[in-house]
Amino acid sequence: DAGVIQSPRHEVTEMGQEVTLRCKPISGHNSLFWYRQTMMRGLELLIYFNNNVPIDDSGMPEDRFSAKMPNASFSTLKIQPSEPRDSAVYFCASSLGYGGGSYNEQFFGPGTRLTVL
Amino acid sequence: AQTVTQSQPEMSVQEAETVTLSCTYDTSESNYYLFWYKQPPSRQMILVIRQEAYKQQNATENRFSVNFQKAAKSFSLKISDSQLGDTAMYFCAFEDSGTYKYIFGTGTRLKVLA
């Protein structure tokens, strides 16, 4: 398996532009997580899905952020409009999820480094 | 709410020596899971070791082992025979067994010196 795939790996955009980050989880995994990593705040969970349904989006910073999972093999995290303070590394992770066993190891993608100028 | 604390922002160790990274957590649950992840400069998050709270035996993976003290809510990582490739950020994580969410600590930056 190729692991969790994220695209793009790097994104540079200007303030006010729309940004879309993409994630393909490991086949057969039922849970998908979006994280944001910054020096100031560390690793923050933004939202997670189980069986394509958003379960907890309490970590989404504000209405400018939205996430979708239209099917089991694809998810997007959109920022509209983007601001310089959104600059961070965004990780997607997947796990077997509910019913997956005694624990649920999360497998992380390589991350997308977002820079908003 | 669960919290995870890593009190050592940075550490260094000589190659071939042993180093211990600390992690404490707070929870009211009795069944949960704990993990150590490594993040090298490539920024890829790599699972190092896991511990199930209901198991008293400390987990071991080659040069990596944990000291799990459930009553004290402590979960430290010991790296033996440190290698240059162990240089990375290390994150302790708590898995909420009800929601499968991870709560991460703030990380410890470990540098292995030649």
PDB file of C-alpha atoms in Angstrom:
ATOM      1  CA  ASP A   1       0.000   0.000   0.000  1.00  0.00           C
ATOM      2  CA  ALA A   2       1.244   3.498  -0.789  1.00  0.00           C
ATOM      3  CA  GLY A   3       0.206   4.862   2.570  1.00  0.00           C
ATOM      4  CA  VAL A   4      -1.730   8.063   3.080  1.00  0.00           C
ATOM      5  CA  ILE A   5      -1.315  10.368   0.113  1.00  0.00           C
ATOM      6  CA  GLN A   6      -1.546  14.127   0.371  1.00  0.00           C
ATOM      7  CA  SER A   7      -1.377  16.768  -2.306  1.00  0.00           C
ATOM      8  CA  PRO A   8       0.082  19.198  -2.895  1.00  0.00           C
ATOM      9  CA  ARG A   9       3.222  18.801  -0.781  1.00  0.00           C
ATOM     10  CA  HIS A  10       3.809  22.531  -0.819  1.00  0.00           C
ATOM     11  CA  GLU A  11       1.419  25.362  -1.488  1.00  0.00           C
ATOM     12  CA  VAL A  12       2.204  29.058  -1.633  1.00  0.00           C
ATOM     13  CA  THR A  13      -0.687  31.429  -2.077  1.00  0.00           C
ATOM     14  CA  GLU A  14      -1.667  34.993  -1.474  1.00  0.00           C
ATOM     15  CA  MET A  15      -3.958  36.211   1.231  1.00  0.00           C
ATOM     16  CA  GLY A  16      -7.584  36.008   0.199  1.00  0.00           C
ATOM     17  CA  GLN A  17      -7.154  33.106  -2.168  1.00  0.00           C
ATOM     18  CA  GLU A  18      -8.917  29.786  -1.824  1.00  0.00           C
ATOM     19  CA  VAL A  19      -6.752  26.819  -0.883  1.00  0.00           C
ATOM     20  CA  THR A  20      -7.730  23.162  -1.239  1.00  0.00           C
ATOM     21  CA  LEU A  21      -5.709  20.395   0.339  1.00  0.00           C
ATOM     22  CA  ARG A  22      -6.330  16.807  -0.684  1.00  0.00           C
ATOM     23  CA  CYS A  23      -5.978  13.460   1.034  1.00  0.00           C
ATOM     24  CA  LYS A  24      -6.313   9.842   0.006  1.00  0.00           C
ATOM     25  CA  PRO A  25      -6.458   7.528   3.038  1.00  0.00           C
ATOM     26  CA  ILE A  26      -5.182   3.979   3.175  1.00  0.00           C
ATOM     27  CA  SER A  27      -7.600   1.613   1.504  1.00  0.00           C
ATOM     28  CA  GLY A  28      -9.837  -0.085   4.044  1.00  0.00           C
ATOM     29  CA  HIS A  29      -9.401   2.573   6.709  1.00  0.00           C
ATOM     30  CA  ASN A  30     -12.658   3.945   8.037  1.00  0.00           C
ATOM     31  CA  SER A  31     -11.455   6.980   9.974  1.00  0.00           C
ATOM     32  CA  LEU A  32      -9.748  10.057   8.598  1.00  0.00           C
ATOM     33  CA  PHE A  33      -8.219  12.920  10.549  1.00  0.00           C
ATOM     34  CA  TRP A  34      -7.016  16.390   9.564  1.00  0.00           C
ATOM     35  CA  TYR A  35      -4.351  18.041  11.732  1.00  0.00           C
ATOM     36  CA  ARG A  36      -2.571  21.357  11.651  1.00  0.00           C
ATOM     37  CA  GLN A  37       0.974  21.760  12.978  1.00  0.00           C
ATOM     38  CA  THR A  38       2.534  25.080  13.917  1.00  0.00           C
ATOM     39  CA  MET A  39       5.420  26.024  16.149  1.00  0.00           C
ATOM     40  CA  MET A  40       3.142  27.962  18.448  1.00  0.00           C
ATOM     41  CA  ARG A  41       0.296  25.497  18.834  1.00  0.00           C
ATOM     42  CA  GLY A  42       1.870  22.130  18.024  1.00  0.00           C
ATOM     43  CA  LEU A  43      -0.337  19.432  16.511  1.00  0.00           C
ATOM     44  CA  GLU A  44      -4.011  20.308  16.533  1.00  0.00           C
ATOM     45  CA  LEU A  45      -6.835  18.041  15.439  1.00  0.00           C
ATOM     46  CA  LEU A  46      -9.100  20.011  13.124  1.00  0.00           C
ATOM     47  CA  ILE A  47     -11.742  17.469  12.179  1.00  0.00           C
ATOM     48  CA  TYR A  48     -12.233  13.759  11.847  1.00  0.00           C
ATOM     49  CA  PHE A  49     -14.505  11.522   9.843  1.00  0.00           C
ATOM     50  CA  ASN A  50     -15.736   8.010  10.378  1.00  0.00           C
ATOM     51  CA  ASN A  51     -17.223   6.173   7.415  1.00  0.00           C
ATOM     52  CA  ASN A  52     -17.167   9.456   5.476  1.00  0.00           C
ATOM     53  CA  VAL A  53     -19.270  11.237   8.108  1.00  0.00           C
ATOM     54  CA  PRO A  54     -17.816  14.167  10.066  1.00  0.00           C
ATOM     55  CA  ILE A  55     -17.820  13.171  13.726  1.00  0.00           C
ATOM     56  CA  ASP A  56     -16.094  16.073  15.422  1.00  0.00           C
ATOM     57  CA  ASP A  57     -15.212  19.397  13.846  1.00  0.00           C
ATOM     58  CA  SER A  58     -14.695  21.276  17.079  1.00  0.00           C
ATOM     59  CA  GLY A  59     -11.077  21.916  16.152  1.00  0.00           C
ATOM     60  CA  MET A  60     -11.874  23.778  12.962  1.00  0.00           C
ATOM     61  CA  PRO A  61     -10.669  27.294  13.722  1.00  0.00           C
ATOM     62  CA  GLU A  62     -13.405  29.270  12.002  1.00  0.00           C
ATOM     63  CA  ASP A  63     -15.894  29.338   9.188  1.00  0.00           C
ATOM     64  CA  ARG A  64     -13.175  29.899   6.636  1.00  0.00           C
ATOM     65  CA  PHE A  65     -12.229  26.244   7.061  1.00  0.00           C
ATOM     66  CA  SER A  66     -14.319  23.422   5.674  1.00  0.00           C
ATOM     67  CA  ALA A  67     -13.706  19.729   5.086  1.00  0.00           C
ATOM     68  CA  LYS A  68     -15.463  17.099   3.054  1.00  0.00           C
ATOM     69  CA  MET A  69     -15.190  13.391   2.504  1.00  0.00           C
ATOM     70  CA  PRO A  70     -17.329  12.516  -0.493  1.00  0.00           C
ATOM     71  CA  ASN A  71     -16.209   8.893  -0.533  1.00  0.00           C
ATOM     72  CA  ALA A  72     -14.000   6.469   1.337  1.00  0.00           C
ATOM     73  CA  SER A  73     -10.932   7.249  -0.715  1.00  0.00           C
ATOM     74  CA  PHE A  74     -10.863  11.035  -0.810  1.00  0.00           C
ATOM     75  CA  SER A  75     -11.081  14.031   1.477  1.00  0.00           C
ATOM     76  CA  THR A  76     -10.477  17.746   1.079  1.00  0.00           C
ATOM     77  CA  LEU A  77      -9.712  20.561   3.470  1.00  0.00           C
ATOM     78  CA  LYS A  78     -10.574  23.972   2.081  1.00  0.00           C
ATOM     79  CA  ILE A  79      -9.633  27.405   3.361  1.00  0.00           C
ATOM     80  CA  GLN A  80     -11.516  30.324   1.892  1.00  0.00           C
ATOM     81  CA  PRO A  81     -10.368  33.055   2.124  1.00  0.00           C
ATOM     82  CA  SER A  82      -6.852  32.193   3.294  1.00  0.00           C
ATOM     83  CA  GLU A  83      -4.927  34.394   5.730  1.00  0.00           C
ATOM     84  CA  PRO A  84      -1.214  34.536   6.658  1.00  0.00           C
ATOM     85  CA  ARG A  85      -1.971  33.013  10.063  1.00  0.00           C
ATOM     86  CA  ASP A  86      -3.152  29.861   8.288  1.00  0.00           C
ATOM     87  CA  SER A  87       0.449  29.138   7.303  1.00  0.00           C
ATOM     88  CA  ALA A  88       1.265  25.732   8.752  1.00  0.00           C
ATOM     89  CA  VAL A  89       1.827  22.101   7.892  1.00  0.00           C
ATOM     90  CA  TYR A  90      -1.438  20.248   7.424  1.00  0.00           C
ATOM     91  CA  PHE A  91      -1.470  16.509   7.995  1.00  0.00           C
ATOM     92  CA  CYS A  92      -4.007  13.928   7.040  1.00  0.00           C
ATOM     93  CA  ALA A  93      -4.071  10.624   8.896  1.00  0.00           C
ATOM     94  CA  SER A  94      -6.195   7.519   8.621  1.00  0.00           C
ATOM     95  CA  SER A  95      -6.940   4.547  10.831  1.00  0.00           C
ATOM     96  CA  LEU A  96      -9.088   1.450  10.811  1.00  0.00           C
ATOM     97  CA  GLY A  97     -11.567   3.280  13.008  1.00  0.00           C
ATOM     98  CA  TYR A  98     -14.530   1.824  14.757  1.00  0.00           C
ATOM     99  CA  GLY A  99     -14.439  -1.917  14.902  1.00  0.00           C
ATOM    100  CA  GLY A 100     -10.861  -1.925  13.761  1.00  0.00           C
ATOM    101  CA  GLY A 101      -9.484  -3.707  16.761  1.00  0.00           C
ATOM    102  CA  SER A 102      -8.160  -3.015  20.193  1.00  0.00           C
ATOM    103  CA  TYR A 103      -6.424   0.156  19.200  1.00  0.00           C
ATOM    104  CA  ASN A 104      -6.390   2.415  16.234  1.00  0.00           C
ATOM    105  CA  GLU A 105      -2.974   3.378  15.064  1.00  0.00           C
ATOM    106  CA  GLN A 106      -3.114   6.461  12.943  1.00  0.00           C
ATOM    107  CA  PHE A 107      -1.050   6.478   9.772  1.00  0.00           C
ATOM    108  CA  PHE A 108       0.026   9.927   8.704  1.00  0.00           C
ATOM    109  CA  GLY A 109       0.531  11.381   5.279  1.00  0.00           C
ATOM    110  CA  PRO A 110       3.638  13.425   4.450  1.00  0.00           C
ATOM    111  CA  GLY A 111       1.839  16.702   5.100  1.00  0.00           C
ATOM    112  CA  THR A 112       1.218  19.823   3.046  1.00  0.00           C
ATOM    113  CA  ARG A 113       3.243  22.889   3.888  1.00  0.00           C
ATOM    114  CA  LEU A 114       1.018  25.887   3.314  1.00  0.00           C
ATOM    115  CA  THR A 115       2.400  29.402   3.092  1.00  0.00           C
ATOM    116  CA  VAL A 116      -0.012  32.292   2.816  1.00  0.00           C
ATOM    117  CA  LEU A 117       1.660  35.566   1.846  1.00  0.00           C
TER     118      LEU A 117
ATOM    119  CA  ALA B   1     -10.745  16.588  29.223  1.00  0.00           C
ATOM    120  CA  GLN B   2      -7.637  14.566  28.591  1.00  0.00           C
ATOM    121  CA  THR B   3      -4.305  16.342  28.506  1.00  0.00           C
ATOM    122  CA  VAL B   4      -0.801  15.219  27.580  1.00  0.00           C
ATOM    123  CA  THR B   5       2.285  16.972  28.898  1.00  0.00           C
ATOM    124  CA  GLN B   6       5.836  16.682  27.673  1.00  0.00           C
ATOM    125  CA  SER B   7       7.950  18.780  29.990  1.00  0.00           C
ATOM    126  CA  GLN B   8      11.230  18.574  28.079  1.00  0.00           C
ATOM    127  CA  PRO B   9      11.178  20.837  25.009  1.00  0.00           C
ATOM    128  CA  GLU B  10      14.688  19.832  23.976  1.00  0.00           C
ATOM    129  CA  MET B  11      17.165  17.126  24.861  1.00  0.00           C
ATOM    130  CA  SER B  12      20.477  15.914  23.562  1.00  0.00           C
ATOM    131  CA  VAL B  13      22.342  12.636  23.955  1.00  0.00           C
ATOM    132  CA  GLN B  14      25.642  11.269  22.830  1.00  0.00           C
ATOM    133  CA  GLU B  15      25.621   8.575  20.198  1.00  0.00           C
ATOM    134  CA  ALA B  16      25.393   5.070  21.733  1.00  0.00           C
ATOM    135  CA  GLU B  17      24.113   6.446  25.050  1.00  0.00           C
ATOM    136  CA  THR B  18      20.656   6.037  26.548  1.00  0.00           C
ATOM    137  CA  VAL B  19      18.073   8.794  26.860  1.00  0.00           C
ATOM    138  CA  THR B  20      14.621   8.946  28.442  1.00  0.00           C
ATOM    139  CA  LEU B  21      11.851  11.243  27.270  1.00  0.00           C
ATOM    140  CA  SER B  22       9.072  12.056  29.703  1.00  0.00           C
ATOM    141  CA  CYS B  23       5.331  12.163  29.166  1.00  0.00           C
ATOM    142  CA  THR B  24       2.496  12.532  31.620  1.00  0.00           C
ATOM    143  CA  TYR B  25      -1.196  12.549  30.909  1.00  0.00           C
ATOM    144  CA  ASP B  26      -4.443  13.126  32.642  1.00  0.00           C
ATOM    145  CA  THR B  27      -7.600  11.108  32.094  1.00  0.00           C
ATOM    146  CA  SER B  28     -10.478   9.648  34.030  1.00  0.00           C
ATOM    147  CA  GLU B  29     -10.747   6.658  31.713  1.00  0.00           C
ATOM    148  CA  SER B  30      -9.483   3.229  32.678  1.00  0.00           C
ATOM    149  CA  ASN B  31      -8.980   1.857  29.194  1.00  0.00           C
ATOM    150  CA  TYR B  32      -6.960   3.812  26.661  1.00  0.00           C
ATOM    151  CA  TYR B  33      -3.913   3.631  24.457  1.00  0.00           C
ATOM    152  CA  LEU B  34      -0.669   5.537  24.430  1.00  0.00           C
ATOM    153  CA  PHE B  35       1.745   6.102  21.592  1.00  0.00           C
ATOM    154  CA  TRP B  36       5.103   7.636  20.848  1.00  0.00           C
ATOM    155  CA  TYR B  37       5.549   9.117  17.388  1.00  0.00           C
ATOM    156  CA  LYS B  38       8.775  10.310  15.848  1.00  0.00           C
ATOM    157  CA  GLN B  39       8.952  13.221  13.425  1.00  0.00           C
ATOM    158  CA  PRO B  40      12.357  13.532  11.730  1.00  0.00           C
ATOM    159  CA  PRO B  41      13.321  16.582   9.661  1.00  0.00           C
ATOM    160  CA  SER B  42      11.437  15.053   6.731  1.00  0.00           C
ATOM    161  CA  ARG B  43       8.349  15.842   8.926  1.00  0.00           C
ATOM    162  CA  GLN B  44       6.849  12.396   8.332  1.00  0.00           C
ATOM    163  CA  MET B  45       5.105  11.138  11.473  1.00  0.00           C
ATOM    164  CA  ILE B  46       6.319   7.630  12.298  1.00  0.00           C
ATOM    165  CA  LEU B  47       4.930   5.395  15.017  1.00  0.00           C
ATOM    166  CA  VAL B  48       7.690   4.313  17.392  1.00  0.00           C
ATOM    167  CA  ILE B  49       5.874   2.298  20.029  1.00  0.00           C
ATOM    168  CA  ARG B  50       2.416   1.759  21.521  1.00  0.00           C
ATOM    169  CA  GLN B  51       1.116   0.744  24.945  1.00  0.00           C
ATOM    170  CA  GLU B  52      -2.310  -0.534  25.919  1.00  0.00           C
ATOM    171  CA  ALA B  53      -3.362   0.734  29.323  1.00  0.00           C
ATOM    172  CA  TYR B  54      -4.793  -2.575  30.479  1.00  0.00           C
ATOM    173  CA  LYS B  55      -1.466  -4.311  29.933  1.00  0.00           C
ATOM    174  CA  GLN B  56       0.947  -4.032  32.821  1.00  0.00           C
ATOM    175  CA  GLN B  57       3.925  -5.177  30.815  1.00  0.00           C
ATOM    176  CA  ASN B  58       5.938  -2.357  29.313  1.00  0.00           C
ATOM    177  CA  ALA B  59       6.119  -2.337  25.525  1.00  0.00           C
ATOM    178  CA  THR B  60       9.451  -2.828  23.786  1.00  0.00           C
ATOM    179  CA  GLU B  61      10.446  -2.364  20.162  1.00  0.00           C
ATOM    180  CA  ASN B  62      14.114  -3.068  19.540  1.00  0.00           C
ATOM    181  CA  ARG B  63      16.050  -0.124  21.061  1.00  0.00           C
ATOM    182  CA  PHE B  64      12.858   1.613  22.171  1.00  0.00           C
ATOM    183  CA  SER B  65      11.024   0.800  25.367  1.00  0.00           C
ATOM    184  CA  VAL B  66       8.521   2.504  27.606  1.00  0.00           C
ATOM    185  CA  ASN B  67       8.101   2.854  31.327  1.00  0.00           C
ATOM    186  CA  PHE B  68       4.342   2.892  31.813  1.00  0.00           C
ATOM    187  CA  GLN B  69       3.179   3.845  35.287  1.00  0.00           C
ATOM    188  CA  LYS B  70      -0.608   3.822  35.148  1.00  0.00           C
ATOM    189  CA  ALA B  71      -1.214   5.060  38.677  1.00  0.00           C
ATOM    190  CA  ALA B  72       1.157   7.949  38.161  1.00  0.00           C
ATOM    191  CA  LYS B  73      -0.181   8.526  34.638  1.00  0.00           C
ATOM    192  CA  SER B  74       3.310   8.507  33.275  1.00  0.00           C
ATOM    193  CA  PHE B  75       4.533   7.105  29.956  1.00  0.00           C
ATOM    194  CA  SER B  76       8.211   7.692  29.317  1.00  0.00           C
ATOM    195  CA  LEU B  77      10.199   6.565  26.286  1.00  0.00           C
ATOM    196  CA  LYS B  78      13.677   5.120  26.645  1.00  0.00           C
ATOM    197  CA  ILE B  79      15.978   5.015  23.659  1.00  0.00           C
ATOM    198  CA  SER B  80      18.987   2.752  24.092  1.00  0.00           C
ATOM    199  CA  ASP B  81      22.155   2.845  22.005  1.00  0.00           C
ATOM    200  CA  SER B  82      21.110   6.163  20.479  1.00  0.00           C
ATOM    201  CA  GLN B  83      21.854   6.609  16.804  1.00  0.00           C
ATOM    202  CA  LEU B  84      22.210   9.741  14.697  1.00  0.00           C
ATOM    203  CA  GLY B  85      19.038   8.748  12.864  1.00  0.00           C
ATOM    204  CA  ASP B  86      17.104   9.068  16.118  1.00  0.00           C
ATOM    205  CA  THR B  87      17.433  12.849  15.860  1.00  0.00           C
ATOM    206  CA  ALA B  88      13.838  14.037  15.602  1.00  0.00           C
ATOM    207  CA  MET B  89      10.854  15.502  17.380  1.00  0.00           C
ATOM    208  CA  TYR B  90       9.124  12.943  19.571  1.00  0.00           C
ATOM    209  CA  PHE B  91       5.444  13.232  20.360  1.00  0.00           C
ATOM    210  CA  CYS B  92       3.554  11.406  23.042  1.00  0.00           C
ATOM    211  CA  ALA B  93      -0.102  10.744  22.187  1.00  0.00           C
ATOM    212  CA  PHE B  94      -3.134   9.550  24.102  1.00  0.00           C
ATOM    213  CA  GLU B  95      -5.933   7.799  22.270  1.00  0.00           C
ATOM    214  CA  ASP B  96      -9.423   8.295  23.547  1.00  0.00           C
ATOM    215  CA  SER B  97     -10.834   4.766  23.352  1.00  0.00           C
ATOM    216  CA  GLY B  98     -14.337   6.128  22.915  1.00  0.00           C
ATOM    217  CA  THR B  99     -13.710   8.479  20.020  1.00  0.00           C
ATOM    218  CA  TYR B 100     -10.374   7.208  18.635  1.00  0.00           C
ATOM    219  CA  LYS B 101      -9.098  10.776  18.749  1.00  0.00           C
ATOM    220  CA  TYR B 102      -5.475  11.408  19.604  1.00  0.00           C
ATOM    221  CA  ILE B 103      -4.378  14.094  22.027  1.00  0.00           C
ATOM    222  CA  PHE B 104      -0.762  14.990  21.392  1.00  0.00           C
ATOM    223  CA  GLY B 105       1.818  16.467  23.698  1.00  0.00           C
ATOM    224  CA  THR B 106       3.858  19.458  22.595  1.00  0.00           C
ATOM    225  CA  GLY B 107       6.831  17.320  21.647  1.00  0.00           C
ATOM    226  CA  THR B 108      10.464  16.895  22.690  1.00  0.00           C
ATOM    227  CA  ARG B 109      13.172  17.766  20.214  1.00  0.00           C
ATOM    228  CA  LEU B 110      15.938  15.171  20.554  1.00  0.00           C
ATOM    229  CA  LYS B 111      19.369  15.668  19.095  1.00  0.00           C
ATOM    230  CA  VAL B 112      21.839  12.800  18.968  1.00  0.00           C
ATOM    231  CA  LEU B 113      25.415  14.036  18.992  1.00  0.00           C
ATOM    232  CA  ALA B 114      28.263  12.282  17.211  1.00  0.00           C
TER     233      ALA B 114
END
